[in-house]
GROMACS .gro file of C-alpha atoms in nm:
model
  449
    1UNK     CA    1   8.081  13.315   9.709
    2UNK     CA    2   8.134  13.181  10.107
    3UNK     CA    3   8.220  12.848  10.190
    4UNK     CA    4   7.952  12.623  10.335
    5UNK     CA    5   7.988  12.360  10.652
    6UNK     CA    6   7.820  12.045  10.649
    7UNK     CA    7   7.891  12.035  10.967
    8UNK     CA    8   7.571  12.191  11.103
    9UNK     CA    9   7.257  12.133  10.983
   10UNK     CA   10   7.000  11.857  10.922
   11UNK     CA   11   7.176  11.533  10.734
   12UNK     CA   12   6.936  11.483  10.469
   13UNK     CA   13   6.851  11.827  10.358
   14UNK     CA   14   7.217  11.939  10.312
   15UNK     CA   15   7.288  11.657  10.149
   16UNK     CA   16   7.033  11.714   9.892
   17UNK     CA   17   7.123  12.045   9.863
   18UNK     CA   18   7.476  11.971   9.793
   19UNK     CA   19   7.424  11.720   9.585
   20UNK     CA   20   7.167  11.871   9.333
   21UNK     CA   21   7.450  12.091   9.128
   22UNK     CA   22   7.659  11.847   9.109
   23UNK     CA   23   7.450  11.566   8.981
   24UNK     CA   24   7.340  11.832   8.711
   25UNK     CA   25   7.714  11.931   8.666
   26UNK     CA   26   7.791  11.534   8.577
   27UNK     CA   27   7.496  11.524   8.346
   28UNK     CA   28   7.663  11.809   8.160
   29UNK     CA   29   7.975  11.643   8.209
   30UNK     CA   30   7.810  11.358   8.047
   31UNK     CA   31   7.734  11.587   7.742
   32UNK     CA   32   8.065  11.585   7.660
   33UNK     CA   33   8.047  11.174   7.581
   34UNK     CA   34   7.693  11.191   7.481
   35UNK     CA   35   7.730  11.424   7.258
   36UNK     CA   36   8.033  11.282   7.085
   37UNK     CA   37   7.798  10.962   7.029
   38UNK     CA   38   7.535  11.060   6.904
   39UNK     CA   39   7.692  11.320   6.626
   40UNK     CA   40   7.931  11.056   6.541
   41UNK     CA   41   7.658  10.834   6.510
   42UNK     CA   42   7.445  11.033   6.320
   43UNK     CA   43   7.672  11.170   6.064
   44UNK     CA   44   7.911  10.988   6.037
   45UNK     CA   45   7.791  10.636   6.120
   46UNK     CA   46   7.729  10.298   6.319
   47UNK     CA   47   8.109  10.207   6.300
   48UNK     CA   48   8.245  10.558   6.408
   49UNK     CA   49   8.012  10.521   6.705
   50UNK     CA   50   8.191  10.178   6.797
   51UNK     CA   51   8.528  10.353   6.771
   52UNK     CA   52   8.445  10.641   6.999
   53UNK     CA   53   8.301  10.359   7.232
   54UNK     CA   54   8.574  10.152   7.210
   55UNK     CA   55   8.808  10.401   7.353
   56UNK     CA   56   8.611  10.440   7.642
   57UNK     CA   57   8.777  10.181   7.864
   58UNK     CA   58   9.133  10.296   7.787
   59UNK     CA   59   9.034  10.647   7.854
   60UNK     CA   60   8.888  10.557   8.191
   61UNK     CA   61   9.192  10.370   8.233
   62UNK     CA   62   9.428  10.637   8.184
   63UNK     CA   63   9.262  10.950   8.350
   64UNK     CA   64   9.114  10.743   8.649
   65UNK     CA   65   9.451  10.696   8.817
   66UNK     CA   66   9.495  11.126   8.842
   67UNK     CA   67   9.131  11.205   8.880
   68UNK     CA   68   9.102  10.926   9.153
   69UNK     CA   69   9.389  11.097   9.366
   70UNK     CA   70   9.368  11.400   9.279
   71UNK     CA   71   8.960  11.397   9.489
   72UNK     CA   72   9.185  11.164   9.740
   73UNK     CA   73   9.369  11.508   9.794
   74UNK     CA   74   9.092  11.771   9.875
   75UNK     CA   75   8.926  11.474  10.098
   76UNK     CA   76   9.266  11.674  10.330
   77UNK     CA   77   9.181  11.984  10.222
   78UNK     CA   78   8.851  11.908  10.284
   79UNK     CA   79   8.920  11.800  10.650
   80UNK     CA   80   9.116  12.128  10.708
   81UNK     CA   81   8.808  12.315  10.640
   82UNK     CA   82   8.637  12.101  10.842
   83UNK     CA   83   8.854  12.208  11.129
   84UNK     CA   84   8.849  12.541  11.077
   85UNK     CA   85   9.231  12.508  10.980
   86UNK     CA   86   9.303  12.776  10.686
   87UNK     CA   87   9.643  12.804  10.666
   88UNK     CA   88   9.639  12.441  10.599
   89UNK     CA   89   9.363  12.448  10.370
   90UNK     CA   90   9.560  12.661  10.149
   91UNK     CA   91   9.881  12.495  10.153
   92UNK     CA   92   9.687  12.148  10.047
   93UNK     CA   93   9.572  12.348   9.780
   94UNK     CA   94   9.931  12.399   9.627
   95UNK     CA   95  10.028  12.030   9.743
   96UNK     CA   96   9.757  11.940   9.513
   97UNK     CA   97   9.846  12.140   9.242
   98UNK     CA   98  10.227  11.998   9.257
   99UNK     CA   99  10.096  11.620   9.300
  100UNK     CA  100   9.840  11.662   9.007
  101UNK     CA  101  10.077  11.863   8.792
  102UNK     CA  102  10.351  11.581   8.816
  103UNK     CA  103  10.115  11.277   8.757
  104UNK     CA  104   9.957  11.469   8.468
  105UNK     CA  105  10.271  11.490   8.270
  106UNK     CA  106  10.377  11.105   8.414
  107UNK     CA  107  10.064  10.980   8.253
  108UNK     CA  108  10.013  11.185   7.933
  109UNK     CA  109  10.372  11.082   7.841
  110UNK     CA  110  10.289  10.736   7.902
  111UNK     CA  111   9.987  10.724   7.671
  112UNK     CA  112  10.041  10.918   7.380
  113UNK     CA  113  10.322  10.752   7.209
  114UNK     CA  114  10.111  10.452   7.274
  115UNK     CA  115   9.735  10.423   7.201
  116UNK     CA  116   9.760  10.214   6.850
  117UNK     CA  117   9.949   9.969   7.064
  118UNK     CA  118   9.664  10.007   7.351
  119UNK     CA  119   9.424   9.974   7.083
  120UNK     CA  120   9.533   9.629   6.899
  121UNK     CA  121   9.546   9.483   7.265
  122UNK     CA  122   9.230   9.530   7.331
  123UNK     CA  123   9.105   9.342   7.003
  124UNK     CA  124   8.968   9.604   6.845
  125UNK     CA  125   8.823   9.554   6.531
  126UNK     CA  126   9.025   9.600   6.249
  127UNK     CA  127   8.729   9.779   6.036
  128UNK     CA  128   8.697  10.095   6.342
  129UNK     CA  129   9.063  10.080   6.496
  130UNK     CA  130   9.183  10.382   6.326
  131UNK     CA  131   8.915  10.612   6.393
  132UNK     CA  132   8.912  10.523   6.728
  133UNK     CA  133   9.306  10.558   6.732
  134UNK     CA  134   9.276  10.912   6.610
  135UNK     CA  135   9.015  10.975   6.881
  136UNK     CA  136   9.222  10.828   7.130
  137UNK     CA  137   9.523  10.995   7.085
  138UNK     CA  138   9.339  11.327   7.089
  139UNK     CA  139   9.183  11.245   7.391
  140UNK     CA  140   9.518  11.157   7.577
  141UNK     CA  141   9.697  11.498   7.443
  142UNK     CA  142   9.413  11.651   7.600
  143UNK     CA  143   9.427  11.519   7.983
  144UNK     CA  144   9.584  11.840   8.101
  145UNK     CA  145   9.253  12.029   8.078
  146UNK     CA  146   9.034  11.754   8.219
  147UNK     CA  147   9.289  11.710   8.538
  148UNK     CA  148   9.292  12.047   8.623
  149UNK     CA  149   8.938  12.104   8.534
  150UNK     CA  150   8.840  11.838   8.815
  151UNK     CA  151   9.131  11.930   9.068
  152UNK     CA  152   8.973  12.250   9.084
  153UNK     CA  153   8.627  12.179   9.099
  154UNK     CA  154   8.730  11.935   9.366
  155UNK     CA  155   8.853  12.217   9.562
  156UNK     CA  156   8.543  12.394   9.536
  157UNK     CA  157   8.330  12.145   9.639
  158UNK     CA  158   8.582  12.018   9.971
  159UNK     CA  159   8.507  12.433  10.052
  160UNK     CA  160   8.104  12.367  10.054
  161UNK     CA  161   8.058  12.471   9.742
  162UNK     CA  162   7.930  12.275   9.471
  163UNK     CA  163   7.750  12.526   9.251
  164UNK     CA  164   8.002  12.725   9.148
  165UNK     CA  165   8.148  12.453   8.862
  166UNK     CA  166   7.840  12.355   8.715
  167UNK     CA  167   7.776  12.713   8.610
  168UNK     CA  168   8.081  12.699   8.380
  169UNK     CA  169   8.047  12.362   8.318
  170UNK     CA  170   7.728  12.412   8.170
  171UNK     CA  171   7.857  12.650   7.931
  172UNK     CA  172   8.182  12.415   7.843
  173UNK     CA  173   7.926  12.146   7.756
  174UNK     CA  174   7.719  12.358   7.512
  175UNK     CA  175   8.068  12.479   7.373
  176UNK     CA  176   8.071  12.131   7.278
  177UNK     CA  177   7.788  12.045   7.110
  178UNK     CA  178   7.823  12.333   6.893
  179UNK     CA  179   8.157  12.283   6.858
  180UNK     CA  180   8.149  11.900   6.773
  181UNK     CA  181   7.868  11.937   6.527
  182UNK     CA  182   8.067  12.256   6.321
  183UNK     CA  183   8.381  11.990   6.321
  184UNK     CA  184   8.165  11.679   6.225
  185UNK     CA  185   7.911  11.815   5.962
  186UNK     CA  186   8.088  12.129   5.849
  187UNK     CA  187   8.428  12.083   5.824
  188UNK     CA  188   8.372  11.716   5.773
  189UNK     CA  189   8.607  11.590   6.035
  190UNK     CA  190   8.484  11.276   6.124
  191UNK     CA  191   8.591  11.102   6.491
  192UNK     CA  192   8.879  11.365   6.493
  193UNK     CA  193   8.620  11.666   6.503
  194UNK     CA  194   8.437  11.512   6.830
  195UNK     CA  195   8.770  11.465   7.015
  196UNK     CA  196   8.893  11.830   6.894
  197UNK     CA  197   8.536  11.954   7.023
  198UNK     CA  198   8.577  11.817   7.324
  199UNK     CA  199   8.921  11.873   7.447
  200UNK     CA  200   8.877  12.276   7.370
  201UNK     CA  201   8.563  12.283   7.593
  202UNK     CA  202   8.702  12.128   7.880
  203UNK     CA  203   9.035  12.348   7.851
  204UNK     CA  204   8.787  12.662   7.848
  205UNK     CA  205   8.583  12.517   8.148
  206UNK     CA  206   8.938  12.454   8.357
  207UNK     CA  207   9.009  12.848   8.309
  208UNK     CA  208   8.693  12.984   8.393
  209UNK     CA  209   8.677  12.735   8.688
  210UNK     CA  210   9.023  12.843   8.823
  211UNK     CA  211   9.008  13.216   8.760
  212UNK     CA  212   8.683  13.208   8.975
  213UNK     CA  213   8.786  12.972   9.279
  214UNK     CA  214   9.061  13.204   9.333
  215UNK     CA  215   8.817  13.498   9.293
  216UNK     CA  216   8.509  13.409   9.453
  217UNK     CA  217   8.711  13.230   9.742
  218UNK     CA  218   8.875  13.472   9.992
  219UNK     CA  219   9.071  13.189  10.223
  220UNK     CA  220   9.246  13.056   9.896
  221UNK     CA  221   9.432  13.411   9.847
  222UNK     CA  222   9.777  13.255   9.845
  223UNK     CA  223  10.089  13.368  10.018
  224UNK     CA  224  10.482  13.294   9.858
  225UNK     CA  225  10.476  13.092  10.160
  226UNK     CA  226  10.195  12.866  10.080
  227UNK     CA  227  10.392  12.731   9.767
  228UNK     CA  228  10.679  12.630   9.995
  229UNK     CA  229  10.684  12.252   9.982
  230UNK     CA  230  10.659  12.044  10.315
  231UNK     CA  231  10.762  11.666  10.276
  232UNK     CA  232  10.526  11.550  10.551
  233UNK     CA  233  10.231  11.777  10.402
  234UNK     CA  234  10.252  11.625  10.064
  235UNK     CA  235  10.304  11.266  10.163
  236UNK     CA  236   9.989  11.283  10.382
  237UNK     CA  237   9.817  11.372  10.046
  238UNK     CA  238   9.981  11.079   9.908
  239UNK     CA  239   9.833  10.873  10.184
  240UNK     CA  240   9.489  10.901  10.085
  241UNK     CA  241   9.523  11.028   9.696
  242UNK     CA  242   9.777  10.725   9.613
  243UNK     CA  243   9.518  10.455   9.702
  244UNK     CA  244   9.222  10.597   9.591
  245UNK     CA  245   9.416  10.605   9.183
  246UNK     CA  246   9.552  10.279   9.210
  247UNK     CA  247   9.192  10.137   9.362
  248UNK     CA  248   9.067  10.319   9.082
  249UNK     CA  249   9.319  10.146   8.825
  250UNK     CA  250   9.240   9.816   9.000
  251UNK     CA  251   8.879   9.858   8.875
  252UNK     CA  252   8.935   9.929   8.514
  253UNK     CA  253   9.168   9.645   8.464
  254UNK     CA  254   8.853   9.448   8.510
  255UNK     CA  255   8.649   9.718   8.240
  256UNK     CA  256   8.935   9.680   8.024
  257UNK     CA  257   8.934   9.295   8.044
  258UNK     CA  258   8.590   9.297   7.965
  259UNK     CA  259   8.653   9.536   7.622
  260UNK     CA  260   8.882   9.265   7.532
  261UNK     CA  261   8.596   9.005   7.499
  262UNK     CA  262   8.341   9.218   7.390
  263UNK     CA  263   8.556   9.401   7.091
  264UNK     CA  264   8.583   8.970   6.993
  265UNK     CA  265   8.194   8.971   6.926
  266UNK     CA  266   8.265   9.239   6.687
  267UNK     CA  267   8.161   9.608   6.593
  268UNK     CA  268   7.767   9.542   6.564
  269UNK     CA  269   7.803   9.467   6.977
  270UNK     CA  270   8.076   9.742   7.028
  271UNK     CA  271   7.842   9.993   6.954
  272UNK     CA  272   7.514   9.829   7.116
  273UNK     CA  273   7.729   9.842   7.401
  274UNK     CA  274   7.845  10.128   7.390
  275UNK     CA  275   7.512  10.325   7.293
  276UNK     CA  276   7.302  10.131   7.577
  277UNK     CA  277   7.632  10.201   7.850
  278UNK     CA  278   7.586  10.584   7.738
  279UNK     CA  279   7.205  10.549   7.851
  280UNK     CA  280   7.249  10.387   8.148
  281UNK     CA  281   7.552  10.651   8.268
  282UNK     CA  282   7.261  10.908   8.295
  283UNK     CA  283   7.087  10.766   8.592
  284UNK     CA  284   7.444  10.611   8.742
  285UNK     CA  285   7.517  10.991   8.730
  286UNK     CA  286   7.306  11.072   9.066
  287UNK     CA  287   7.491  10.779   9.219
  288UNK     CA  288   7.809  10.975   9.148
  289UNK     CA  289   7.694  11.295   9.244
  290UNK     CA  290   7.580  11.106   9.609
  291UNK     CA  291   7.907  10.957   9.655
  292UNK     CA  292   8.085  11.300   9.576
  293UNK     CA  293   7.871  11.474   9.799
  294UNK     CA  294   7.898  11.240  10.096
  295UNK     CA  295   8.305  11.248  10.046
  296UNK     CA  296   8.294  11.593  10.133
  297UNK     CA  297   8.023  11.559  10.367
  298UNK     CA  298   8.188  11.272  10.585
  299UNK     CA  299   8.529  11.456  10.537
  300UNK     CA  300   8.411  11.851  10.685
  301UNK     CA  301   8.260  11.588  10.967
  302UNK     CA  302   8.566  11.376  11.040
  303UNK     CA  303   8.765  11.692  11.085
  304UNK     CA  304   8.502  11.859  11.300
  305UNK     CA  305   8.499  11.476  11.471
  306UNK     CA  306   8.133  11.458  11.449
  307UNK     CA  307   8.068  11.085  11.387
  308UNK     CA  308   7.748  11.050  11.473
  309UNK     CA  309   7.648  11.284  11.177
  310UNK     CA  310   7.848  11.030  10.992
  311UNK     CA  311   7.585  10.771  11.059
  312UNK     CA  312   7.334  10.952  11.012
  313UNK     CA  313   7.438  11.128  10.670
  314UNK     CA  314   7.499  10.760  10.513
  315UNK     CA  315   7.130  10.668  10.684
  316UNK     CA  316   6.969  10.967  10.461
  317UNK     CA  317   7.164  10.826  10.109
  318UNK     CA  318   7.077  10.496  10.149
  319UNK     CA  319   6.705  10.614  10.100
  320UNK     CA  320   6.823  10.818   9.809
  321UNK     CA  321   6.979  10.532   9.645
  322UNK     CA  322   6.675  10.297   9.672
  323UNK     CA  323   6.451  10.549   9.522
  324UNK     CA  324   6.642  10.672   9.228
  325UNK     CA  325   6.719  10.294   9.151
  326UNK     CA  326   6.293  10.222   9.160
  327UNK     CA  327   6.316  10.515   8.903
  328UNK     CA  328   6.544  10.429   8.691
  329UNK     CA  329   6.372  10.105   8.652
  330UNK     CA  330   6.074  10.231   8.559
  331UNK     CA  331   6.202  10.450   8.285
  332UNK     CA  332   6.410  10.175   8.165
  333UNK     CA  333   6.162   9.962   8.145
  334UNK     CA  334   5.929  10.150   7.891
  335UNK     CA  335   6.169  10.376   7.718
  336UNK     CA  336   6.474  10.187   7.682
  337UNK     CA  337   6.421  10.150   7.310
  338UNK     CA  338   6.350  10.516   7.225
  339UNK     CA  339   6.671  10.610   7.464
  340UNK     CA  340   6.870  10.337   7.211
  341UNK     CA  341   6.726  10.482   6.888
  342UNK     CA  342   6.814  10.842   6.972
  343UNK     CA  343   7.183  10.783   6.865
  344UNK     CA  344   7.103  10.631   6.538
  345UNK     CA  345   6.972  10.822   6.223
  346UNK     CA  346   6.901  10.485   6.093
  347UNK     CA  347   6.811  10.223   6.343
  348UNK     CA  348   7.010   9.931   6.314
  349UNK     CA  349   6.769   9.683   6.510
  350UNK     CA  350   7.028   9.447   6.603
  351UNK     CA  351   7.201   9.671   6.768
  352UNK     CA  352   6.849   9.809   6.972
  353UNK     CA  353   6.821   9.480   7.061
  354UNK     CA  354   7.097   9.385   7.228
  355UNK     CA  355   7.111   9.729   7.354
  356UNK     CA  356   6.794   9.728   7.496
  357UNK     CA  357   6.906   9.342   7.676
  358UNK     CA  358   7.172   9.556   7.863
  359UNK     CA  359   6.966   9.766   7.994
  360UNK     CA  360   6.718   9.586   8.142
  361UNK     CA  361   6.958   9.324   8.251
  362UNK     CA  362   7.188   9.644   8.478
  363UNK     CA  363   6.853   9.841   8.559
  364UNK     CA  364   6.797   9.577   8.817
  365UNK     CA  365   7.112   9.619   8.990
  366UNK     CA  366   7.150   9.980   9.001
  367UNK     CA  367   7.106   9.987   9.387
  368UNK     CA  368   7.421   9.806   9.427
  369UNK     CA  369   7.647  10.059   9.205
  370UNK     CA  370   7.438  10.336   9.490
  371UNK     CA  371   7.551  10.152   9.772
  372UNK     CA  372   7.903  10.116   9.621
  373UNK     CA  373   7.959  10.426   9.565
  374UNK     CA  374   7.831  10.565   9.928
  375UNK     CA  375   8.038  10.351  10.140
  376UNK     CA  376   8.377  10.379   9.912
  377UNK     CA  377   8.343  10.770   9.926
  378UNK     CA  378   8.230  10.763  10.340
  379UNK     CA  379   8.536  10.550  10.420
  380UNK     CA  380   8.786  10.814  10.191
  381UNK     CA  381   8.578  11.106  10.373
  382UNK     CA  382   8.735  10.933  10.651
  383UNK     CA  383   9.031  10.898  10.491
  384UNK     CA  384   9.030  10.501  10.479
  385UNK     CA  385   9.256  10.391  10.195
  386UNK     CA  386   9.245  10.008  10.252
  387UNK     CA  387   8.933   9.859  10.250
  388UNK     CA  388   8.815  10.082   9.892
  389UNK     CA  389   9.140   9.927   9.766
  390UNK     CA  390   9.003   9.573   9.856
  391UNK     CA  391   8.694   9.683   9.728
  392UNK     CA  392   8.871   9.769   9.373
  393UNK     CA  393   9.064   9.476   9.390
  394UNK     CA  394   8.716   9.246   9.422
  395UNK     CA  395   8.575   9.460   9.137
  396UNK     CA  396   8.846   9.355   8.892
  397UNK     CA  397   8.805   8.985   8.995
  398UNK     CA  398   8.460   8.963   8.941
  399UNK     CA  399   8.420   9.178   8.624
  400UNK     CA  400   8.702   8.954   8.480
  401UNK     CA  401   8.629   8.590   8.552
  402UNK     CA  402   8.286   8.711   8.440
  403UNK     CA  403   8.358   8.877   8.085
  404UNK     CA  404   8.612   8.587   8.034
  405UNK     CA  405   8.387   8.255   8.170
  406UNK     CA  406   8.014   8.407   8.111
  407UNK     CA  407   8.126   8.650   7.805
  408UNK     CA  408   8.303   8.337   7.594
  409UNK     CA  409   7.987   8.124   7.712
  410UNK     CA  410   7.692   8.317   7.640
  411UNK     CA  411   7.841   8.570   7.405
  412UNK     CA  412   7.675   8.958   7.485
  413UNK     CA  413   7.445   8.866   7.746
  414UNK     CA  414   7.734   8.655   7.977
  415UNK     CA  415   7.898   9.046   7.903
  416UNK     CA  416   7.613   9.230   8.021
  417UNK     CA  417   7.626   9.031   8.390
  418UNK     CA  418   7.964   9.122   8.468
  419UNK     CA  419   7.928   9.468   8.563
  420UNK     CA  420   7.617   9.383   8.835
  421UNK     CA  421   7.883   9.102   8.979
  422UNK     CA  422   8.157   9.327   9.047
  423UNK     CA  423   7.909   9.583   9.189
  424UNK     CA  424   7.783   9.344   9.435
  425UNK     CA  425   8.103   9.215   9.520
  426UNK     CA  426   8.266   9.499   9.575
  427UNK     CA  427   7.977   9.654   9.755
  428UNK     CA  428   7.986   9.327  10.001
  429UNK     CA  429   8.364   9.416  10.103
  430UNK     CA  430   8.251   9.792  10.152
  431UNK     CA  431   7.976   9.770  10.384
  432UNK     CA  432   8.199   9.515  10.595
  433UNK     CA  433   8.505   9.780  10.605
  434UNK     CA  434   8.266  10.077  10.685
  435UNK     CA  435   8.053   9.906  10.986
  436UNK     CA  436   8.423   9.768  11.120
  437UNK     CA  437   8.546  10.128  11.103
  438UNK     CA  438   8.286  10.294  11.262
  439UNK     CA  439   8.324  10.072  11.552
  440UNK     CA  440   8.721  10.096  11.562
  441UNK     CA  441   8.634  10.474  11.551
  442UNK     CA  442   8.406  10.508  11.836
  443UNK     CA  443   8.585  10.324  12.044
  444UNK     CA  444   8.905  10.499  12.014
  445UNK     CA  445   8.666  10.800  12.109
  446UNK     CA  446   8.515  10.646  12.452
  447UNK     CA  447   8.906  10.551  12.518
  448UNK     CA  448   9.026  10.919  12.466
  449UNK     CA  449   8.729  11.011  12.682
   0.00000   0.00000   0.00000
């Protein structure tokens, strides 16, 4: 399969086009979580959902820091291909795969020995904390196949491409429905099954993903000289990947402070949260795919040093990102109960309640997480480390004093506000850095002219 430029072409269709596979890749990416919850819920019950939920924050917590710099790494890569630079795009390749390698092992050492301990600082309840410890530590043995699965993928896409991994994601995500509900309802494996289930899918969606970018893509045939490590090389990969993780650690300090207070309100609102946050990740999922897309998109450009397509690339999202957030509210609106119910063989209608409060309280301020997630990923395209680390760094304030102040006040609903604040927030700091940038930019450019 050939490489595609965004370097060329009309803004708005390209970016559409790009985007497409991917946001259908992250909904079967979602499968993987999805369908943990709603098996678990199902057959195994209301408290083994809360435990898979529970674990969600620490998860994000852990894997965020790698995934974060390991796309901060193909954003270079990416801006090699942009300028046509091939040797280079192959020797950022194997910087990549050294970088990722070593913080893979850093981090799956760190978290193994140690998820009870994770666990019982968080609050959990003591009624779920050992399912969710067994699913926990399953997860965290299992990093090494969702690393590599997104380093790759990340590759692919920095190249043009952004079909290629949902085809074998696709597959990896129907491996794991059938795999989680022969775990959970045949072999009777309870919370343990769904993490099993979902580890071997992703492992099986890293090798197909790998064996095919090296196949399908003829400038990533590597040399013995491409594996040669150059200091300068891997610490401008550092530059950019570094930041992104610990921006991206900043952040879930602030999800992980808000666990804290809601595991206190106990398992009943655990798993509303967690069954309504599982609904709502659907339609965040184009936002995702959008900022992916114009990360790679602002990055081929940069290299090429085609600014004004820039502008006009983040012009064409922001009308993406108001009309998928009209959407979303309208489906949310009438359906959010039926979305709730469809993880439950036997409603629990407290938990549809406050479930169905969550959603209609975020629904409203979906166009904020858009507009967060376009301007962090432009900026990194660009490769601007500082201001997305602000940007993280606002996130965790606001989520925090929120869960802590509105969350002990008001109980779930104070909980269900601090998510929009440290969207808006956060998206405040980014549109500032990326207007400032632009001009910094273009001005260096009239000086060099």
């Amino acid at each position: 399969m050939a490489t595609k430029e965004l370097t060329n072409g009309q803004p708005l269709k390209l970016i559409l086009e790009f985007m497409f596979p991917i946001f259908i890749g992250n909904l079967f990416q979602q499968l993987y979580n999805f369908a943990d919850a709603v098996i678990v819920g199902r057959y195994v019950g209301i408290k083994a959902l809360a435990a898979v939920g529970t674990t969600a924050p620490l998860l994000f917590f852990i894997i965020s820091f790698i995934f974060a710099s390991t796309q901060g790494f193909t954003v270079v890569l990416a801006q090699r291909f942009g300028a046509k630079d091939y040797d280079m795009v192959r020797k950022s390749l194997t910087t990549s795969v050294y970088l990722s390698g070593g913080l893979m092992i850093f981090m799956t050492i760190l978290s193994t020995p140690f998820t009870y301990q994770m666990l019982s600082f968080l609050r959990t309840p003591t009624d779920i904390i050992d399912m969710a410890n067994t699913y926990l530590f399953i997860m965290c043995a299992g990093i090494f196949a969702t690393v590599f699965y997104n380093l790759s993928s990340n590759v692919i896409r920095a190249l043009g491409d952004s079909k290629t991994p949902l085809y074998f994601l696709i597959f990896s995500s129907l491996l794991n429905i059938v795999l989680a509900v022969l775990f959970v309802t045949k072999f009777k494996c309870g919370v343990a099954g769904a993490g099993f289930a979902t580890v071997t899918a992703q492992f099986f969606a890293t090798l197909l993903c790998v064996g095919f970018m090296f196949w399908k893509f003829p400038i990533l045939h590597l040399k013995k000289s491409d594996w040669k490590s150059d200091r300068d090389f891997m610490l401008e990969h550092l530059r950019i990947g570094i930041p992104m993780g610990f921006q991206m650690s900043i952040l879930t300090l602030g999800i992980l402070a808000l666990q804290y207070v809601l595991n206190g309100l106990g398992s009943i609102a655990v798993a509303a949260y967690t069954t309504a946050m599982r609904v709502d990740q659907i339609f965040s999922q184009v936002f995702l795919a959008l900022g992916a897309t114009m990360a790679t998109y602002t990055a081929q450009n940069f290299g090429a040093n085609k600014i004004a397509r820039i502008k006009q690339g983040a012009k064409s999202a922001l009308g993406i990102v108001l009309s998928v957030t009209a959407f979303a509210i309208i489906v949310l609106t009438f359906f959010s109960q039926d979305l709730i119910k469809m993880f439950m063989s036997e409603p629990n209608e407290e938990v549809i309640r406050l479930g169905v409060i969550y959603l209609h309280i975020i629904m409203v301020f979906f166009v904020f997480l858009g507009l967060l997630l376009l301007y962090r990923n432009v900026l990194q395209g660009m490769g601007q480390v500082v201001v997305p680390l602000m940007s993280g760094t606002t996130e965790l304030i606001m989520r925090t004093v929120f869960a802590f102040v509105f969350g002990i006040k008001y109980g779930f609903v104070g909980i269900c506000f601090a998510t929009p604040a440290a969207w808006i927030g956060a998206t405040i700091v980014l549109f500032g850095g990326y207007k400032v940038n632009l001009i910094r930019i273009l001005k260096n450019r009239r000086k060099i002219s």
